[in-house]
Amino acid sequence: MMTSENIIEVKNLKKAYADNVVLEDISFTVKKSEKVVLIGPSGGGKSTLLRCLNKLEGDYSGNVIFEGEDLNGASTDKIRTLRQKMGMVFQQFNLFPNKTVLENITFAPIKLKVATSDEAKEHAYMLLEQVGLSEKANAYPQSLSGGQQQRVAIARALAMNPEVMLFDEPTSALDPEVVGDVLSVMEKLAADGMTMIIVTHEMSFAQNVADKVLFMDKGKIADSGNPKYIFEESENMRTKSFLSKVM
Ligand SMILES: Nc1ncnc2c1ncn2[C@@H]1O[C@H](COP(=O)(O)OP(=O)(O)OP(=O)(O)O)[C@@H](O)[C@H]1O
């Protein structure tokens, strides 16, 4: 096994809320630069799995090994350090409403002392250019469209120079006409070699970007493979039935 190449290894992950088993025996690996896309019916456990990866969700059994270190059982300090290497983008942007776009992006690097104020600003302007929002540096989140806010949220996550980016349905809350802007920022990031784990209902995006697709149903990885296999070849009844409903 080429474990050294794996940036994330998930082994026999199980998670329950009281009696409700939400994740059952989940195992998979993510290599550096790989794009792993999680698809599947609502309630199947995709978001929960993503939150377990950076320990936003504690209390699971099994292992999440990130760059060789097991998050399960790691100290709070260690988890904080590891979490800094994982950028997360949520469905609901979660920008700081009382900070400008620039302040949203520079806040964490300055507070966590990974950059001086000048370095953080310089980096932020670079990132704003990357997401196509240079002219919005001094705007406040509420003056931006949902798609613009989500692109700021992506820039904010990138400001910490993460090793991995986790996306939890980043376009689900957006008006259809701005979804493409966010997806194209993500496609560029993918082409630049970022390691990405993405929960999405955007099937053509999944098909274009994924190296590996995990089809999650009822808390399990019910099917997995490259996009050609999942979208064209799989004979798995659950995969086929799900895809026939969403495509
Ligand atoms: N904080 C929580 N407390 C109790 N149950 C939860 C909690 N979060 C999620 N669940 C349950 O876990 C299951 C999986 O939810 P999850 O949000 O991970 O699914 P999903 O595949 O991401 O669905 P969707 O596509 O609708 O977001 C659901 O049955 C949900 O009700």
mmCIF file of C-alpha atoms and ligand atoms in Angstrom:
data_model
loop_
_atom_site.group_PDB
_atom_site.id
_atom_site.type_symbol
_atom_site.label_atom_id
_atom_site.label_comp_id
_atom_site.label_asym_id
_atom_site.label_seq_id
_atom_site.Cartn_x
_atom_site.Cartn_y
_atom_site.Cartn_z
ATOM 1 C CA MET A 1 0.000 0.000 0.000
ATOM 2 C CA MET A 2 1.387 3.414 -0.952
ATOM 3 C CA THR A 3 0.334 5.143 2.252
ATOM 4 C CA SER A 4 2.941 7.871 1.933
ATOM 5 C CA GLU A 5 1.076 9.265 -1.063
ATOM 6 C CA ASN A 6 -2.175 9.456 0.858
ATOM 7 C CA ILE A 7 -2.893 12.828 2.406
ATOM 8 C CA ILE A 8 -6.056 11.459 4.064
ATOM 9 C CA GLU A 9 -6.893 7.914 5.068
ATOM 10 C CA VAL A 10 -10.293 7.114 6.492
ATOM 11 C CA LYS A 11 -10.551 3.703 8.135
ATOM 12 C CA ASN A 12 -13.731 2.038 9.349
ATOM 13 C CA LEU A 13 -15.348 5.319 10.302
ATOM 14 C CA LYS A 14 -18.621 4.966 12.209
ATOM 15 C CA LYS A 15 -20.821 7.722 13.505
ATOM 16 C CA ALA A 16 -24.184 7.638 15.250
ATOM 17 C CA TYR A 17 -26.518 10.228 16.728
ATOM 18 C CA ALA A 18 -28.053 8.302 19.627
ATOM 19 C CA ASP A 19 -29.628 5.244 17.936
ATOM 20 C CA ASN A 20 -29.381 6.686 14.458
ATOM 21 C CA VAL A 21 -26.327 5.217 12.723
ATOM 22 C CA VAL A 22 -25.353 7.884 10.206
ATOM 23 C CA LEU A 23 -22.017 6.534 8.969
ATOM 24 C CA GLU A 24 -21.151 2.866 8.856
ATOM 25 C CA ASP A 25 -17.783 1.386 8.130
ATOM 26 C CA ILE A 26 -16.530 4.132 5.822
ATOM 27 C CA SER A 27 -13.034 3.610 4.394
ATOM 28 C CA PHE A 28 -11.316 5.472 1.597
ATOM 29 C CA THR A 29 -8.121 7.350 0.812
ATOM 30 C CA VAL A 30 -7.337 10.700 -0.744
ATOM 31 C CA LYS A 31 -4.048 11.277 -2.513
ATOM 32 C CA LYS A 32 -2.343 14.611 -2.853
ATOM 33 C CA SER A 33 -3.965 16.604 -5.671
ATOM 34 C CA GLU A 34 -6.837 14.145 -5.960
ATOM 35 C CA LYS A 35 -10.441 15.369 -6.318
ATOM 36 C CA VAL A 36 -12.897 13.176 -4.467
ATOM 37 C CA VAL A 37 -16.576 13.931 -5.007
ATOM 38 C CA LEU A 38 -19.306 12.651 -2.690
ATOM 39 C CA ILE A 39 -22.737 12.206 -4.232
ATOM 40 C CA GLY A 40 -25.909 10.466 -3.141
ATOM 41 C CA PRO A 41 -29.432 10.920 -1.827
ATOM 42 C CA SER A 42 -30.295 13.421 0.867
ATOM 43 C CA GLY A 43 -29.655 12.126 4.365
ATOM 44 C CA GLY A 44 -27.087 9.587 3.172
ATOM 45 C CA GLY A 45 -24.353 11.011 5.413
ATOM 46 C CA LYS A 46 -22.259 13.090 2.992
ATOM 47 C CA SER A 47 -22.128 16.264 5.083
ATOM 48 C CA THR A 48 -21.557 14.338 8.282
ATOM 49 C CA LEU A 49 -18.625 12.532 6.706
ATOM 50 C CA LEU A 50 -17.097 15.808 5.564
ATOM 51 C CA ARG A 51 -17.420 17.266 9.069
ATOM 52 C CA CYS A 52 -15.794 14.176 10.578
ATOM 53 C CA LEU A 53 -12.781 14.712 8.316
ATOM 54 C CA ASN A 54 -11.830 17.954 10.039
ATOM 55 C CA LYS A 55 -13.245 17.007 13.406
ATOM 56 C CA LEU A 56 -16.068 19.541 13.329
ATOM 57 C CA GLU A 57 -17.921 16.380 14.207
ATOM 58 C CA GLY A 58 -16.270 14.655 17.156
ATOM 59 C CA ASP A 59 -17.300 11.399 18.720
ATOM 60 C CA TYR A 60 -16.903 8.853 15.970
ATOM 61 C CA SER A 61 -15.162 5.531 15.953
ATOM 62 C CA GLY A 62 -12.545 4.509 13.442
ATOM 63 C CA ASN A 63 -9.712 6.639 12.141
ATOM 64 C CA VAL A 64 -9.198 9.750 10.105
ATOM 65 C CA ILE A 65 -5.500 9.970 9.390
ATOM 66 C CA PHE A 66 -4.406 13.297 7.982
ATOM 67 C CA GLU A 67 -0.812 13.592 6.800
ATOM 68 C CA GLY A 68 0.066 10.545 8.881
ATOM 69 C CA GLU A 69 -1.571 11.800 12.090
ATOM 70 C CA ASP A 70 -4.694 10.259 13.560
ATOM 71 C CA LEU A 71 -7.257 12.928 14.402
ATOM 72 C CA ASN A 72 -9.176 10.566 16.603
ATOM 73 C CA GLY A 73 -7.640 10.899 20.029
ATOM 74 C CA ALA A 74 -5.409 13.842 19.044
ATOM 75 C CA SER A 75 -5.085 16.710 21.536
ATOM 76 C CA THR A 76 -7.136 19.866 21.069
ATOM 77 C CA ASP A 77 -3.984 21.751 20.067
ATOM 78 C CA LYS A 78 -3.066 19.136 17.499
ATOM 79 C CA ILE A 79 -6.580 19.161 16.046
ATOM 80 C CA ARG A 80 -6.448 22.943 15.783
ATOM 81 C CA THR A 81 -3.160 22.778 13.870
ATOM 82 C CA LEU A 82 -4.401 20.051 11.550
ATOM 83 C CA ARG A 83 -7.700 21.835 10.961
ATOM 84 C CA GLN A 84 -5.806 24.906 9.795
ATOM 85 C CA LYS A 85 -4.505 22.808 6.920
ATOM 86 C CA MET A 86 -8.036 21.969 5.807
ATOM 87 C CA GLY A 87 -10.006 24.804 4.268
ATOM 88 C CA MET A 88 -13.756 24.401 4.539
ATOM 89 C CA VAL A 89 -16.483 25.991 2.438
ATOM 90 C CA PHE A 90 -20.075 25.645 3.617
ATOM 91 C CA GLN A 91 -23.417 25.810 1.884
ATOM 92 C CA GLN A 92 -24.244 29.020 3.774
ATOM 93 C CA PHE A 93 -20.981 30.987 3.187
ATOM 94 C CA ASN A 94 -20.737 31.943 6.904
ATOM 95 C CA LEU A 95 -18.843 35.175 6.248
ATOM 96 C CA PHE A 96 -18.406 37.637 9.127
ATOM 97 C CA PRO A 97 -21.208 40.143 8.385
ATOM 98 C CA ASN A 98 -19.548 43.076 10.163
ATOM 99 C CA LYS A 99 -16.213 42.734 8.372
ATOM 100 C CA THR A 100 -15.353 43.801 4.849
ATOM 101 C CA VAL A 101 -14.404 41.240 2.219
ATOM 102 C CA LEU A 102 -10.718 42.036 2.784
ATOM 103 C CA GLU A 103 -11.084 41.721 6.561
ATOM 104 C CA ASN A 104 -12.935 38.424 6.170
ATOM 105 C CA ILE A 105 -10.006 37.043 4.198
ATOM 106 C CA THR A 106 -7.185 38.424 6.347
ATOM 107 C CA PHE A 107 -8.778 37.757 9.746
ATOM 108 C CA ALA A 108 -7.601 34.176 10.373
ATOM 109 C CA PRO A 109 -4.040 34.477 9.014
ATOM 110 C CA ILE A 110 -3.457 37.601 11.123
ATOM 111 C CA LYS A 111 -5.134 36.277 14.266
ATOM 112 C CA LEU A 112 -3.332 32.954 14.051
ATOM 113 C CA LYS A 113 -0.081 34.765 13.268
ATOM 114 C CA VAL A 114 0.650 32.869 10.078
ATOM 115 C CA ALA A 115 1.141 36.214 8.298
ATOM 116 C CA THR A 116 1.777 39.858 9.117
ATOM 117 C CA SER A 117 -1.014 42.286 8.344
ATOM 118 C CA ASP A 118 0.755 43.442 5.145
ATOM 119 C CA GLU A 119 1.453 39.902 3.955
ATOM 120 C CA ALA A 120 -2.131 38.873 4.667
ATOM 121 C CA LYS A 121 -3.482 41.834 2.670
ATOM 122 C CA GLU A 122 -1.194 41.190 -0.259
ATOM 123 C CA HIS A 123 -2.229 37.540 -0.303
ATOM 124 C CA ALA A 124 -5.916 38.527 0.009
ATOM 125 C CA TYR A 125 -5.714 40.789 -3.063
ATOM 126 C CA MET A 126 -4.130 37.926 -4.990
ATOM 127 C CA LEU A 127 -6.905 35.579 -3.906
ATOM 128 C CA LEU A 128 -9.595 38.130 -4.780
ATOM 129 C CA GLU A 129 -8.153 38.330 -8.256
ATOM 130 C CA GLN A 130 -8.182 34.531 -8.433
ATOM 131 C CA VAL A 131 -11.920 34.434 -7.602
ATOM 132 C CA GLY A 132 -12.701 37.418 -9.816
ATOM 133 C CA LEU A 133 -13.641 39.905 -7.088
ATOM 134 C CA SER A 134 -10.757 42.387 -6.913
ATOM 135 C CA GLU A 135 -13.139 45.331 -6.954
ATOM 136 C CA LYS A 136 -15.050 44.080 -3.891
ATOM 137 C CA ALA A 137 -12.239 44.233 -1.312
ATOM 138 C CA ASN A 138 -13.916 46.954 0.740
ATOM 139 C CA ALA A 139 -17.505 45.789 0.308
ATOM 140 C CA TYR A 140 -19.506 44.186 3.117
ATOM 141 C CA PRO A 141 -20.959 40.682 2.618
ATOM 142 C CA GLN A 142 -24.610 41.804 2.607
ATOM 143 C CA SER A 143 -23.966 43.975 -0.452
ATOM 144 C CA LEU A 144 -22.786 40.947 -2.453
ATOM 145 C CA SER A 145 -24.774 38.300 -4.301
ATOM 146 C CA GLY A 146 -24.756 34.776 -2.919
ATOM 147 C CA GLY A 147 -22.349 33.677 -5.621
ATOM 148 C CA GLN A 148 -19.960 36.530 -4.801
ATOM 149 C CA GLN A 149 -20.170 35.730 -1.086
ATOM 150 C CA GLN A 150 -19.360 32.113 -1.796
ATOM 151 C CA ARG A 151 -16.342 33.126 -3.869
ATOM 152 C CA VAL A 152 -15.163 35.284 -0.946
ATOM 153 C CA ALA A 153 -15.657 32.273 1.330
ATOM 154 C CA ILE A 154 -13.420 30.240 -0.983
ATOM 155 C CA ALA A 155 -10.777 32.994 -0.951
ATOM 156 C CA ARG A 156 -11.011 33.143 2.848
ATOM 157 C CA ALA A 157 -10.411 29.395 3.134
ATOM 158 C CA LEU A 158 -7.465 29.626 0.717
ATOM 159 C CA ALA A 159 -5.900 32.431 2.749
ATOM 160 C CA MET A 160 -4.639 29.866 5.256
ATOM 161 C CA ASN A 161 -2.757 28.002 2.512
ATOM 162 C CA PRO A 162 -4.603 24.758 3.164
ATOM 163 C CA GLU A 163 -3.342 21.363 2.046
ATOM 164 C CA VAL A 164 -6.897 20.214 1.367
ATOM 165 C CA MET A 165 -10.142 22.022 0.575
ATOM 166 C CA LEU A 166 -13.439 20.581 1.782
ATOM 167 C CA PHE A 167 -16.606 21.801 0.080
ATOM 168 C CA ASP A 168 -20.028 21.043 1.575
ATOM 169 C CA GLU A 169 -22.635 21.642 -1.130
ATOM 170 C CA PRO A 170 -21.114 25.013 -2.008
ATOM 171 C CA THR A 171 -23.702 25.862 -4.667
ATOM 172 C CA SER A 172 -26.878 24.463 -3.129
ATOM 173 C CA ALA A 173 -27.979 27.774 -1.605
ATOM 174 C CA LEU A 174 -27.285 29.830 -4.741
ATOM 175 C CA ASP A 175 -29.531 31.240 -7.432
ATOM 176 C CA PRO A 176 -29.054 29.164 -10.589
ATOM 177 C CA GLU A 177 -27.540 32.041 -12.570
ATOM 178 C CA VAL A 178 -24.522 32.388 -10.241
ATOM 179 C CA VAL A 179 -23.793 28.688 -9.706
ATOM 180 C CA GLY A 180 -21.518 28.636 -12.762
ATOM 181 C CA ASP A 181 -19.265 31.410 -11.387
ATOM 182 C CA VAL A 182 -18.593 29.414 -8.233
ATOM 183 C CA LEU A 183 -18.096 26.144 -10.093
ATOM 184 C CA SER A 184 -15.602 27.741 -12.459
ATOM 185 C CA VAL A 185 -13.552 29.059 -9.501
ATOM 186 C CA MET A 186 -13.559 25.506 -8.139
ATOM 187 C CA GLU A 187 -12.582 24.077 -11.521
ATOM 188 C CA LYS A 188 -9.624 26.442 -11.707
ATOM 189 C CA LEU A 189 -8.553 25.449 -8.222
ATOM 190 C CA ALA A 190 -8.793 21.801 -9.233
ATOM 191 C CA ALA A 191 -6.690 22.427 -12.329
ATOM 192 C CA ASP A 192 -4.076 24.164 -10.153
ATOM 193 C CA GLY A 193 -3.592 20.886 -8.287
ATOM 194 C CA MET A 194 -5.483 21.502 -5.053
ATOM 195 C CA THR A 195 -6.551 18.390 -3.162
ATOM 196 C CA MET A 196 -10.333 18.643 -2.898
ATOM 197 C CA ILE A 197 -13.170 16.735 -1.279
ATOM 198 C CA ILE A 198 -16.516 17.953 -2.503
ATOM 199 C CA VAL A 199 -20.104 17.171 -1.566
ATOM 200 C CA THR A 200 -22.275 18.264 -4.452
ATOM 201 C CA HIS A 201 -25.521 17.727 -6.307
ATOM 202 C CA GLU A 202 -23.965 19.194 -9.495
ATOM 203 C CA MET A 203 -23.541 16.019 -11.490
ATOM 204 C CA SER A 204 -21.862 17.434 -14.593
ATOM 205 C CA PHE A 205 -19.333 19.216 -12.369
ATOM 206 C CA ALA A 206 -18.699 15.902 -10.572
ATOM 207 C CA GLN A 207 -18.235 14.180 -13.893
ATOM 208 C CA ASN A 208 -15.768 16.809 -15.121
ATOM 209 C CA VAL A 209 -13.672 17.334 -12.030
ATOM 210 C CA ALA A 210 -13.645 14.110 -10.000
ATOM 211 C CA ASP A 211 -10.828 11.605 -9.994
ATOM 212 C CA LYS A 212 -12.913 9.462 -7.694
ATOM 213 C CA VAL A 213 -16.639 9.523 -6.999
ATOM 214 C CA LEU A 214 -18.032 8.048 -3.784
ATOM 215 C CA PHE A 215 -21.746 7.277 -3.979
ATOM 216 C CA MET A 216 -23.097 7.427 -0.433
ATOM 217 C CA ASP A 217 -26.399 5.913 0.527
ATOM 218 C CA LYS A 218 -27.785 5.143 3.992
ATOM 219 C CA GLY A 219 -24.483 5.855 5.720
ATOM 220 C CA LYS A 220 -22.353 3.644 3.509
ATOM 221 C CA ILE A 221 -20.188 4.035 0.453
ATOM 222 C CA ALA A 222 -22.542 2.040 -1.724
ATOM 223 C CA ASP A 223 -20.474 2.421 -4.893
ATOM 224 C CA SER A 224 -17.249 4.149 -5.918
ATOM 225 C CA GLY A 225 -14.991 4.606 -8.861
ATOM 226 C CA ASN A 226 -13.912 7.056 -11.513
ATOM 227 C CA PRO A 227 -16.597 9.213 -13.160
ATOM 228 C CA LYS A 228 -16.763 7.026 -16.254
ATOM 229 C CA TYR A 229 -17.532 3.998 -14.106
ATOM 230 C CA ILE A 230 -20.057 5.723 -11.820
ATOM 231 C CA PHE A 231 -21.907 7.719 -14.465
ATOM 232 C CA GLU A 232 -21.752 5.283 -17.388
ATOM 233 C CA GLU A 233 -20.833 1.766 -16.411
ATOM 234 C CA SER A 234 -21.955 0.931 -12.899
ATOM 235 C CA GLU A 235 -24.568 -1.804 -12.673
ATOM 236 C CA ASN A 236 -25.252 -0.956 -9.018
ATOM 237 C CA MET A 237 -29.030 -0.569 -8.748
ATOM 238 C CA ARG A 238 -28.861 2.178 -6.130
ATOM 239 C CA THR A 239 -26.366 4.210 -8.158
ATOM 240 C CA LYS A 240 -28.433 3.824 -11.309
ATOM 241 C CA SER A 241 -31.678 4.715 -9.598
ATOM 242 C CA PHE A 242 -30.160 7.813 -7.948
ATOM 243 C CA LEU A 243 -28.588 9.034 -11.186
ATOM 244 C CA SER A 244 -31.777 8.498 -13.149
ATOM 245 C CA LYS A 245 -33.524 10.854 -10.719
ATOM 246 C CA VAL A 246 -30.942 13.634 -10.722
ATOM 247 C CA MET A 247 -29.628 13.687 -14.273
HETATM 248 N N1 LIG B 1 -26.540 17.143 14.488
HETATM 249 C C1 LIG B 1 -27.298 16.085 14.183
HETATM 250 N N2 LIG B 1 -28.046 15.469 15.125
HETATM 251 C C2 LIG B 1 -28.788 14.379 14.823
HETATM 252 N N3 LIG B 1 -28.865 13.830 13.598
HETATM 253 C C3 LIG B 1 -28.142 14.395 12.621
HETATM 254 C C4 LIG B 1 -27.323 15.548 12.852
HETATM 255 N N4 LIG B 1 -26.721 15.887 11.688
HETATM 256 C C5 LIG B 1 -27.152 14.997 10.779
HETATM 257 N N5 LIG B 1 -28.003 14.097 11.323
HETATM 258 C C6 LIG B 1 -28.640 12.955 10.629
HETATM 259 O O1 LIG B 1 -27.631 12.248 9.953
HETATM 260 C C7 LIG B 1 -28.104 11.730 8.713
HETATM 261 C C8 LIG B 1 -27.138 12.147 7.605
HETATM 262 O O2 LIG B 1 -27.206 13.549 7.405
HETATM 263 P P1 LIG B 1 -26.237 14.329 6.421
HETATM 264 O O3 LIG B 1 -26.594 15.767 6.503
HETATM 265 O O4 LIG B 1 -24.840 13.941 6.684
HETATM 266 O O5 LIG B 1 -26.676 13.741 5.020
HETATM 267 P P2 LIG B 1 -26.355 14.291 3.580
HETATM 268 O O6 LIG B 1 -26.078 13.091 2.759
HETATM 269 O O7 LIG B 1 -25.306 15.320 3.663
HETATM 270 O O8 LIG B 1 -27.740 14.924 3.137
HETATM 271 P P3 LIG B 1 -28.030 16.296 2.312
HETATM 272 O O9 LIG B 1 -27.656 16.013 0.898
HETATM 273 O O10 LIG B 1 -29.499 16.465 2.499
HETATM 274 O O11 LIG B 1 -27.239 17.381 2.973
HETATM 275 C C9 LIG B 1 -29.513 12.243 8.568
HETATM 276 O O12 LIG B 1 -30.379 11.189 8.958
HETATM 277 C C10 LIG B 1 -29.594 13.394 9.534
HETATM 278 O O13 LIG B 1 -30.897 13.541 10.026
#
